[in-house]
PDB file of C-alpha atoms in Angstrom:
ATOM      1  CA  UNK A   1     -41.217 -35.677  38.943  1.00  0.00           C
ATOM      2  CA  UNK A   2     -37.833 -36.172  37.379  1.00  0.00           C
ATOM      3  CA  UNK A   3     -37.485 -35.287  33.776  1.00  0.00           C
ATOM      4  CA  UNK A   4     -36.102 -38.156  31.530  1.00  0.00           C
ATOM      5  CA  UNK A   5     -33.707 -37.466  28.614  1.00  0.00           C
ATOM      6  CA  UNK A   6     -36.052 -39.141  26.103  1.00  0.00           C
ATOM      7  CA  UNK A   7     -38.977 -37.219  26.798  1.00  0.00           C
ATOM      8  CA  UNK A   8     -39.482 -34.406  24.278  1.00  0.00           C
ATOM      9  CA  UNK A   9     -42.212 -31.883  24.844  1.00  0.00           C
ATOM     10  CA  UNK A  10     -41.871 -30.329  21.474  1.00  0.00           C
ATOM     11  CA  UNK A  11     -41.560 -32.149  18.217  1.00  0.00           C
ATOM     12  CA  UNK A  12     -40.680 -30.485  15.350  1.00  0.00           C
ATOM     13  CA  UNK A  13     -40.854 -33.297  12.824  1.00  0.00           C
ATOM     14  CA  UNK A  14     -43.764 -34.821  12.015  1.00  0.00           C
ATOM     15  CA  UNK A  15     -43.935 -37.239   9.001  1.00  0.00           C
ATOM     16  CA  UNK A  16     -45.199 -35.687   5.841  1.00  0.00           C
ATOM     17  CA  UNK A  17     -44.294 -32.066   6.868  1.00  0.00           C
ATOM     18  CA  UNK A  18     -41.765 -29.765   5.351  1.00  0.00           C
ATOM     19  CA  UNK A  19     -39.812 -29.356   8.637  1.00  0.00           C
ATOM     20  CA  UNK A  20     -36.174 -30.897   8.434  1.00  0.00           C
ATOM     21  CA  UNK A  21     -36.096 -34.105  10.542  1.00  0.00           C
ATOM     22  CA  UNK A  22     -33.726 -33.711  13.497  1.00  0.00           C
ATOM     23  CA  UNK A  23     -31.350 -36.368  14.227  1.00  0.00           C
ATOM     24  CA  UNK A  24     -31.564 -38.281  17.195  1.00  0.00           C
ATOM     25  CA  UNK A  25     -29.264 -36.877  20.209  1.00  0.00           C
ATOM     26  CA  UNK A  26     -27.181 -39.202  21.942  1.00  0.00           C
ATOM     27  CA  UNK A  27     -27.435 -39.207  25.543  1.00  0.00           C
ATOM     28  CA  UNK A  28     -24.810 -37.006  27.380  1.00  0.00           C
ATOM     29  CA  UNK A  29     -24.216 -35.135  24.052  1.00  0.00           C
ATOM     30  CA  UNK A  30     -26.466 -32.199  25.104  1.00  0.00           C
ATOM     31  CA  UNK A  31     -23.524 -29.510  24.399  1.00  0.00           C
ATOM     32  CA  UNK A  32     -21.260 -29.515  21.435  1.00  0.00           C
ATOM     33  CA  UNK A  33     -17.525 -30.113  22.384  1.00  0.00           C
ATOM     34  CA  UNK A  34     -15.157 -27.357  21.671  1.00  0.00           C
ATOM     35  CA  UNK A  35     -11.959 -28.134  20.169  1.00  0.00           C
ATOM     36  CA  UNK A  36      -8.912 -27.474  21.868  1.00  0.00           C
ATOM     37  CA  UNK A  37      -7.130 -24.610  20.221  1.00  0.00           C
ATOM     38  CA  UNK A  38      -4.148 -25.786  18.329  1.00  0.00           C
ATOM     39  CA  UNK A  39      -0.755 -25.252  19.377  1.00  0.00           C
ATOM     40  CA  UNK A  40       0.747 -22.475  17.071  1.00  0.00           C
ATOM     41  CA  UNK A  41       4.054 -23.238  15.329  1.00  0.00           C
ATOM     42  CA  UNK A  42       6.594 -20.228  16.029  1.00  0.00           C
ATOM     43  CA  UNK A  43       8.000 -18.993  12.867  1.00  0.00           C
ATOM     44  CA  UNK A  44      11.530 -18.540  13.221  1.00  0.00           C
ATOM     45  CA  UNK A  45      11.810 -15.942  10.466  1.00  0.00           C
ATOM     46  CA  UNK A  46       8.880 -13.128  10.564  1.00  0.00           C
ATOM     47  CA  UNK A  47       8.870 -11.454   7.186  1.00  0.00           C
ATOM     48  CA  UNK A  48       6.902  -8.444   8.326  1.00  0.00           C
ATOM     49  CA  UNK A  49       9.447  -7.713  10.782  1.00  0.00           C
ATOM     50  CA  UNK A  50      12.146  -8.492   8.468  1.00  0.00           C
ATOM     51  CA  UNK A  51      10.625  -6.001   5.741  1.00  0.00           C
ATOM     52  CA  UNK A  52       9.970  -3.186   8.531  1.00  0.00           C
ATOM     53  CA  UNK A  53      13.677  -3.246   9.772  1.00  0.00           C
ATOM     54  CA  UNK A  54      14.976  -3.380   5.894  1.00  0.00           C
ATOM     55  CA  UNK A  55      12.745  -0.343   5.198  1.00  0.00           C
ATOM     56  CA  UNK A  56      14.017   1.426   8.456  1.00  0.00           C
ATOM     57  CA  UNK A  57      17.707   0.809   7.465  1.00  0.00           C
ATOM     58  CA  UNK A  58      17.038   2.368   3.854  1.00  0.00           C
ATOM     59  CA  UNK A  59      15.337   5.271   4.899  1.00  0.00           C
ATOM     60  CA  UNK A  60      18.310   5.822   7.734  1.00  0.00           C
ATOM     61  CA  UNK A  61      20.895   5.428   4.866  1.00  0.00           C
ATOM     62  CA  UNK A  62      18.932   7.651   2.511  1.00  0.00           C
ATOM     63  CA  UNK A  63      18.739  10.380   5.350  1.00  0.00           C
ATOM     64  CA  UNK A  64      22.615  10.386   6.005  1.00  0.00           C
ATOM     65  CA  UNK A  65      22.962  10.759   2.216  1.00  0.00           C
ATOM     66  CA  UNK A  66      20.974  13.626   1.947  1.00  0.00           C
ATOM     67  CA  UNK A  67      22.488  15.301   5.116  1.00  0.00           C
ATOM     68  CA  UNK A  68      26.187  15.017   3.338  1.00  0.00           C
ATOM     69  CA  UNK A  69      24.441  16.377   0.202  1.00  0.00           C
ATOM     70  CA  UNK A  70      23.264  19.197   1.933  1.00  0.00           C
ATOM     71  CA  UNK A  71      26.392  20.065   3.987  1.00  0.00           C
ATOM     72  CA  UNK A  72      28.228  19.744   0.461  1.00  0.00           C
ATOM     73  CA  UNK A  73      25.999  22.276  -0.983  1.00  0.00           C
ATOM     74  CA  UNK A  74      26.443  24.492   2.066  1.00  0.00           C
ATOM     75  CA  UNK A  75      30.249  24.394   1.637  1.00  0.00           C
ATOM     76  CA  UNK A  76      29.646  25.089  -2.118  1.00  0.00           C
ATOM     77  CA  UNK A  77      27.385  28.347  -1.106  1.00  0.00           C
ATOM     78  CA  UNK A  78      29.992  29.705   1.088  1.00  0.00           C
ATOM     79  CA  UNK A  79      32.899  29.125  -1.420  1.00  0.00           C
ATOM     80  CA  UNK A  80      30.911  31.034  -4.228  1.00  0.00           C
ATOM     81  CA  UNK A  81      30.055  33.737  -1.663  1.00  0.00           C
ATOM     82  CA  UNK A  82      33.725  34.346  -0.910  1.00  0.00           C
ATOM     83  CA  UNK A  83      34.542  34.299  -4.837  1.00  0.00           C
ATOM     84  CA  UNK A  84      31.609  36.604  -5.391  1.00  0.00           C
ATOM     85  CA  UNK A  85      32.956  39.212  -2.736  1.00  0.00           C
ATOM     86  CA  UNK A  86      36.321  38.970  -4.508  1.00  0.00           C
ATOM     87  CA  UNK A  87      35.024  39.427  -7.923  1.00  0.00           C
ATOM     88  CA  UNK A  88      33.048  42.492  -6.544  1.00  0.00           C
ATOM     89  CA  UNK A  89      36.377  44.214  -5.226  1.00  0.00           C
ATOM     90  CA  UNK A  90      37.919  43.458  -8.597  1.00  0.00           C
ATOM     91  CA  UNK A  91      35.248  45.106 -10.487  1.00  0.00           C
ATOM     92  CA  UNK A  92      35.234  48.177  -8.228  1.00  0.00           C
ATOM     93  CA  UNK A  93      39.250  48.161  -8.767  1.00  0.00           C
ATOM     94  CA  UNK A  94      38.755  47.953 -12.463  1.00  0.00           C
ATOM     95  CA  UNK A  95      35.973  50.673 -12.513  1.00  0.00           C
ATOM     96  CA  UNK A  96      38.230  53.275 -10.797  1.00  0.00           C
ATOM     97  CA  UNK A  97      41.106  52.288 -12.983  1.00  0.00           C
ATOM     98  CA  UNK A  98      38.839  52.636 -16.292  1.00  0.00           C
ATOM     99  CA  UNK A  99      37.740  55.988 -15.009  1.00  0.00           C
ATOM    100  CA  UNK A 100      40.908  57.275 -14.097  1.00  0.00           C
ATOM    101  CA  UNK A 101      42.369  56.269 -17.504  1.00  0.00           C
ATOM    102  CA  UNK A 102      40.578  58.570 -19.626  1.00  0.00           C
ATOM    103  CA  UNK A 103      39.751  62.400 -19.440  1.00  0.00           C
ATOM    104  CA  UNK A 104      36.462  63.529 -21.133  1.00  0.00           C
ATOM    105  CA  UNK A 105      38.017  66.670 -22.240  1.00  0.00           C
ATOM    106  CA  UNK A 106      40.680  64.914 -24.385  1.00  0.00           C
ATOM    107  CA  UNK A 107      37.934  62.608 -25.850  1.00  0.00           C
ATOM    108  CA  UNK A 108      36.052  65.805 -26.975  1.00  0.00           C
ATOM    109  CA  UNK A 109      39.031  67.360 -28.512  1.00  0.00           C
ATOM    110  CA  UNK A 110      39.976  64.348 -30.252  1.00  0.00           C
ATOM    111  CA  UNK A 111      36.563  63.628 -31.799  1.00  0.00           C
ATOM    112  CA  UNK A 112      36.345  67.139 -32.920  1.00  0.00           C
ATOM    113  CA  UNK A 113      39.746  66.763 -34.517  1.00  0.00           C
ATOM    114  CA  UNK A 114      38.372  63.857 -36.599  1.00  0.00           C
ATOM    115  CA  UNK A 115      35.565  66.009 -37.687  1.00  0.00           C
ATOM    116  CA  UNK A 116      32.599  64.662 -35.573  1.00  0.00           C
ATOM    117  CA  UNK A 117      29.876  67.184 -34.466  1.00  0.00           C
ATOM    118  CA  UNK A 118      27.409  67.286 -31.585  1.00  0.00           C
ATOM    119  CA  UNK A 119      23.962  65.486 -32.260  1.00  0.00           C
ATOM    120  CA  UNK A 120      22.078  68.623 -31.967  1.00  0.00           C
ATOM    121  CA  UNK A 121      24.031  70.225 -34.723  1.00  0.00           C
ATOM    122  CA  UNK A 122      23.624  67.344 -37.223  1.00  0.00           C
ATOM    123  CA  UNK A 123      21.337  67.986 -40.181  1.00  0.00           C
ATOM    124  CA  UNK A 124      18.332  65.368 -40.250  1.00  0.00           C
ATOM    125  CA  UNK A 125      17.120  64.568 -43.617  1.00  0.00           C
ATOM    126  CA  UNK A 126      14.043  62.669 -43.789  1.00  0.00           C
ATOM    127  CA  UNK A 127      13.339  60.786 -47.144  1.00  0.00           C
ATOM    128  CA  UNK A 128      10.042  59.023 -47.840  1.00  0.00           C
ATOM    129  CA  UNK A 129       9.621  56.361 -50.347  1.00  0.00           C
ATOM    130  CA  UNK A 130       6.197  55.349 -51.704  1.00  0.00           C
ATOM    131  CA  UNK A 131       5.585  51.431 -50.745  1.00  0.00           C
ATOM    132  CA  UNK A 132       4.140  49.509 -53.647  1.00  0.00           C
ATOM    133  CA  UNK A 133       0.915  47.915 -52.953  1.00  0.00           C
ATOM    134  CA  UNK A 134       0.869  44.209 -53.540  1.00  0.00           C
ATOM    135  CA  UNK A 135      -2.551  42.669 -54.163  1.00  0.00           C
ATOM    136  CA  UNK A 136      -2.792  39.690 -51.817  1.00  0.00           C
ATOM    137  CA  UNK A 137      -5.095  36.863 -53.598  1.00  0.00           C
ATOM    138  CA  UNK A 138      -8.464  35.909 -51.815  1.00  0.00           C
ATOM    139  CA  UNK A 139      -8.350  32.512 -50.666  1.00  0.00           C
ATOM    140  CA  UNK A 140     -11.570  30.713 -50.307  1.00  0.00           C
ATOM    141  CA  UNK A 141     -12.716  28.726 -47.265  1.00  0.00           C
ATOM    142  CA  UNK A 142     -12.311  25.408 -48.556  1.00  0.00           C
ATOM    143  CA  UNK A 143      -8.722  26.194 -50.116  1.00  0.00           C
ATOM    144  CA  UNK A 144      -7.680  27.583 -46.470  1.00  0.00           C
ATOM    145  CA  UNK A 145      -8.838  24.332 -44.777  1.00  0.00           C
ATOM    146  CA  UNK A 146      -6.935  22.310 -47.361  1.00  0.00           C
ATOM    147  CA  UNK A 147      -3.557  24.373 -46.758  1.00  0.00           C
ATOM    148  CA  UNK A 148      -4.061  23.930 -43.014  1.00  0.00           C
ATOM    149  CA  UNK A 149      -4.363  20.175 -43.302  1.00  0.00           C
ATOM    150  CA  UNK A 150      -1.404  19.909 -45.672  1.00  0.00           C
ATOM    151  CA  UNK A 151       0.590  22.043 -43.154  1.00  0.00           C
ATOM    152  CA  UNK A 152      -0.401  19.712 -40.369  1.00  0.00           C
ATOM    153  CA  UNK A 153       0.536  16.457 -42.084  1.00  0.00           C
ATOM    154  CA  UNK A 154       3.727  17.975 -43.778  1.00  0.00           C
TER     155      UNK A 154
END
């Protein structure tokens, strides 16, 4: 027994029911037709690729600038180290000349001729002065709060 297209064994819609009424299907329209995919238009300019390339170029330039700055700082460090060694040698020379320029015995004889004596032989006098007692007025709690507010807004 052959099935016919118009034969329906299950009918959902009956007059007066709450089921939605199905539209009548046309013959040969059992499966929905798929749309052909639309041809994509190629974009001659890709903004994401351009932005990525621009960021890469900027980062490369910044890296080169950083490397140049590091090289400059390293050369300055080298120059300062050589300058430091020269200054240390000059300091050593000046210290030797300073120590050779005076004699402790001559300094002691000159000080004694001016009337100076050793610190152990000096007479120490201690003078005590009684301190005057100054009475500080007691400030109430409210007055201290007002003074702090005045200082805060001054």
